Short mmCIF file of C-alpha atoms in Angstrom, two decimals:
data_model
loop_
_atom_site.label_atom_id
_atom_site.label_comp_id
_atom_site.label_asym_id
_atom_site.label_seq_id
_atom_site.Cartn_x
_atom_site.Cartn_y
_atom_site.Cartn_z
CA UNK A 934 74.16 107.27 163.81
CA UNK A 935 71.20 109.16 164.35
CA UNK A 936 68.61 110.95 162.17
CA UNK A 937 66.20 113.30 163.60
CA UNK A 938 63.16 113.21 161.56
CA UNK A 939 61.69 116.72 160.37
CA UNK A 940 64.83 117.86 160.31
CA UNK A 941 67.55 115.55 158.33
CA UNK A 942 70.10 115.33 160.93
CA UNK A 943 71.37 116.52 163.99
CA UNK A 944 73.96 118.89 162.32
CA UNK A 945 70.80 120.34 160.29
CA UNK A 946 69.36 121.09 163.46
CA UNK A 947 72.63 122.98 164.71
CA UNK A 948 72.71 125.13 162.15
CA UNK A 949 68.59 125.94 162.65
CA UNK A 950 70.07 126.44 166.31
CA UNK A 951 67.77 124.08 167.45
CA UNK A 952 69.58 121.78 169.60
CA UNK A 953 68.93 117.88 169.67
CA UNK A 954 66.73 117.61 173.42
CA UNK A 955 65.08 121.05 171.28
CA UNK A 956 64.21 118.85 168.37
CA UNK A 957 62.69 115.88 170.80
CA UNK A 958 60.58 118.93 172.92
CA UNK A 959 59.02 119.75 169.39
CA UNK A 960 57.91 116.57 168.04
CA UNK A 961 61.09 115.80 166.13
CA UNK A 962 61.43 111.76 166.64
CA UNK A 963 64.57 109.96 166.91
CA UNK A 964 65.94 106.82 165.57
CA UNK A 965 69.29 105.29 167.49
CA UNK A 966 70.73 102.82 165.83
CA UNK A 967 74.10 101.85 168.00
CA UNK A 968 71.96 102.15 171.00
CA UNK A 969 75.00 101.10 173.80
CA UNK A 970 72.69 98.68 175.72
CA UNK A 971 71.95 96.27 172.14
CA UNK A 972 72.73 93.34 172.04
CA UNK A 973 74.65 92.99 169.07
CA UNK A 974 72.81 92.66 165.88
CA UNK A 975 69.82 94.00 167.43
CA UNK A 976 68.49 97.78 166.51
CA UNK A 977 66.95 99.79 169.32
CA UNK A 978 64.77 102.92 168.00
CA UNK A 979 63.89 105.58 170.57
CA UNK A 980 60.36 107.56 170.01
CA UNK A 981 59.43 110.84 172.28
CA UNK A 982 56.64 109.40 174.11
CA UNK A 983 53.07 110.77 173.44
CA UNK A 984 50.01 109.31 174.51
CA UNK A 985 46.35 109.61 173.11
CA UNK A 986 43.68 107.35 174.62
CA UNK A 987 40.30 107.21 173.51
CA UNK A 988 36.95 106.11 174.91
CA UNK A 989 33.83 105.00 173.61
CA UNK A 990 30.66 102.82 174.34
CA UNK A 991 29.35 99.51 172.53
CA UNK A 992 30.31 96.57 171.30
CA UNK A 993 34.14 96.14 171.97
CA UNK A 994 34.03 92.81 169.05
CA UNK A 995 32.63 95.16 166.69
CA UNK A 996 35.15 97.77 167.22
CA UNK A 997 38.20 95.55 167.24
CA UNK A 998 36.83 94.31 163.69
CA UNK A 999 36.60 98.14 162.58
CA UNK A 1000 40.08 98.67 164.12
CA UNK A 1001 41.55 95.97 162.31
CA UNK A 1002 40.80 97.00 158.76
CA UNK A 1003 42.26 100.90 160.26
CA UNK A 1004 45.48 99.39 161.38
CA UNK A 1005 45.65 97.55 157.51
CA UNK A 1006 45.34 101.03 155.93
CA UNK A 1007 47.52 103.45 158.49
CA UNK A 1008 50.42 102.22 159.80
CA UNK A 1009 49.28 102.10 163.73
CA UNK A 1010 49.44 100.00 166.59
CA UNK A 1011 47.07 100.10 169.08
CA UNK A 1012 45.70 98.53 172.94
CA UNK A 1013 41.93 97.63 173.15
CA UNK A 1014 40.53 97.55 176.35
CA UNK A 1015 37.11 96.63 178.03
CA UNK A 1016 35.74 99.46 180.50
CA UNK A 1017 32.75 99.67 181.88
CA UNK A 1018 31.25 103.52 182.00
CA UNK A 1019 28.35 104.47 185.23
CA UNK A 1020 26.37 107.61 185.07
CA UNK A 1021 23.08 108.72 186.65
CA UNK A 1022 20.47 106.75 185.54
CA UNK A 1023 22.63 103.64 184.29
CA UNK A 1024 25.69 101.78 182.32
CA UNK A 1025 26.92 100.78 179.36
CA UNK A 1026 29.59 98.64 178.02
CA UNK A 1027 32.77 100.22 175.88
CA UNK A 1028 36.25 99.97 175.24
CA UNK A 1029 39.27 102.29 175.04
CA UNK A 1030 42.08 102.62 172.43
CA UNK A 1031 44.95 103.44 173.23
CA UNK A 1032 47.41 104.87 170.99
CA UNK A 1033 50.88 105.58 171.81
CA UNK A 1034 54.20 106.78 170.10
CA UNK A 1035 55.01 103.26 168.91
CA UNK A 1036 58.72 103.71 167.48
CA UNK A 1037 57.99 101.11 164.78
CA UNK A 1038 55.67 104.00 163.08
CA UNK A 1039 56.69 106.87 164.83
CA UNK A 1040 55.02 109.87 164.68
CA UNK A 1041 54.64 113.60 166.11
CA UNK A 1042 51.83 114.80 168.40
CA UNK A 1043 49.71 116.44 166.00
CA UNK A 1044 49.56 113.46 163.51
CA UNK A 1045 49.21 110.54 167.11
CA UNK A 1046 45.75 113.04 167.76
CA UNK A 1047 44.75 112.97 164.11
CA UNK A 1048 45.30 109.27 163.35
CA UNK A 1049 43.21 108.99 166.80
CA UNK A 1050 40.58 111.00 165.60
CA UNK A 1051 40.27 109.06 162.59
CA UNK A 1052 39.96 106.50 163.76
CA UNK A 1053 37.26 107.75 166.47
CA UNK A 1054 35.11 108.95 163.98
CA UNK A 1055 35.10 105.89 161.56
CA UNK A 1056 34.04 103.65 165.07
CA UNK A 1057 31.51 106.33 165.59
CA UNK A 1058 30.08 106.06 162.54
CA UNK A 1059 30.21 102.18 162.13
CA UNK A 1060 29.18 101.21 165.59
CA UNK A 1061 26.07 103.88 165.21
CA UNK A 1062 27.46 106.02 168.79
CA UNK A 1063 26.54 109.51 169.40
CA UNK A 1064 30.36 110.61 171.26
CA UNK A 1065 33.54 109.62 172.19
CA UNK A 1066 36.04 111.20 174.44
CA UNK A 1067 39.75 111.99 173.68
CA UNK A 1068 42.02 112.07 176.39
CA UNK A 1069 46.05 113.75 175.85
CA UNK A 1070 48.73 113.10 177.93
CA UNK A 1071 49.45 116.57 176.99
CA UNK A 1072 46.90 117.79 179.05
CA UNK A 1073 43.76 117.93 176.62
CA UNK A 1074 40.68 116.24 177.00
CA UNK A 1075 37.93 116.22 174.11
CA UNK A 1076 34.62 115.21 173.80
CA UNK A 1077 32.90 115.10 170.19
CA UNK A 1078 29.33 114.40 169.77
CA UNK A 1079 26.69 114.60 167.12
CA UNK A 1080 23.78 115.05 169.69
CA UNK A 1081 22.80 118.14 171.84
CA UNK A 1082 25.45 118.63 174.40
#
């Protein structure tokens, strides 16, 4: 069976005249359950992918304690990485989160950028940085700061 979220089901979507590879282009999400390559017993979900990766400087120990208690209150899942970040006149120390269209909370483009967001403005705030930088695989890249740009 499967259910296309946003609209209730595929025959739903029909009747719209949206067709089912329609519904996936605009951020409907998917969930197969008799997936042909499961093993048996096992449930396979399927998730558009979408990809929203976010970088900031300081203290990556901090920010993996701040992104702990944000996974605990929004259903997320998340990579932290170390990166390193030159520019004229020196370097500093940061991380990246990386947030993806996990199917285990699935979730359409708009609300993948706005849990993102969320969560770079709480690290902002609690790690006392200036900016952070937003990177879409959709082919936006945003930098927010609270300092003269």
């Amino acid at each position: 069976e499967t259910v296309v979220r946003g609209i209730s089901e595929i025959d739903s979507a029909r009747s719209l005249g949206i067709t089912r590879k329609e519904a996936l282009m605009y951020g409907a999400a998917t969930r197969i359950q008799a997936d042909p390559q499961a093993a048996p017993g096992e449930t396979v979900l399927h998730e558009p992918t979408r990809v929203v990766e976010m970088f900031m400087a300081g203290d990556i120990d901090h920010a993996k304690r701040v992104i702990r208690r944000f996974c605990r209150d929004v259903p997320c899942c998340v990579t932290v990485t170390p990166t390193t970040f030159l520019y004229r006149g020196g370097e500093e120390a940061g991380f990246v989160v990386g947030f993806r269209n996990y199917p285990r909370f699935p979730s359409d483009a708009y609300a993948l950028r706005a849990t993102a967001r969320d969560l770079a403005e709480r690290l902002r705030e609690e790690l006392g940085q200036d900016s952070y930088m937003a990177v879409d695989a959709g082919g936006m890249t945003t930098w927010s700061t609270t300092r003269d740009a």
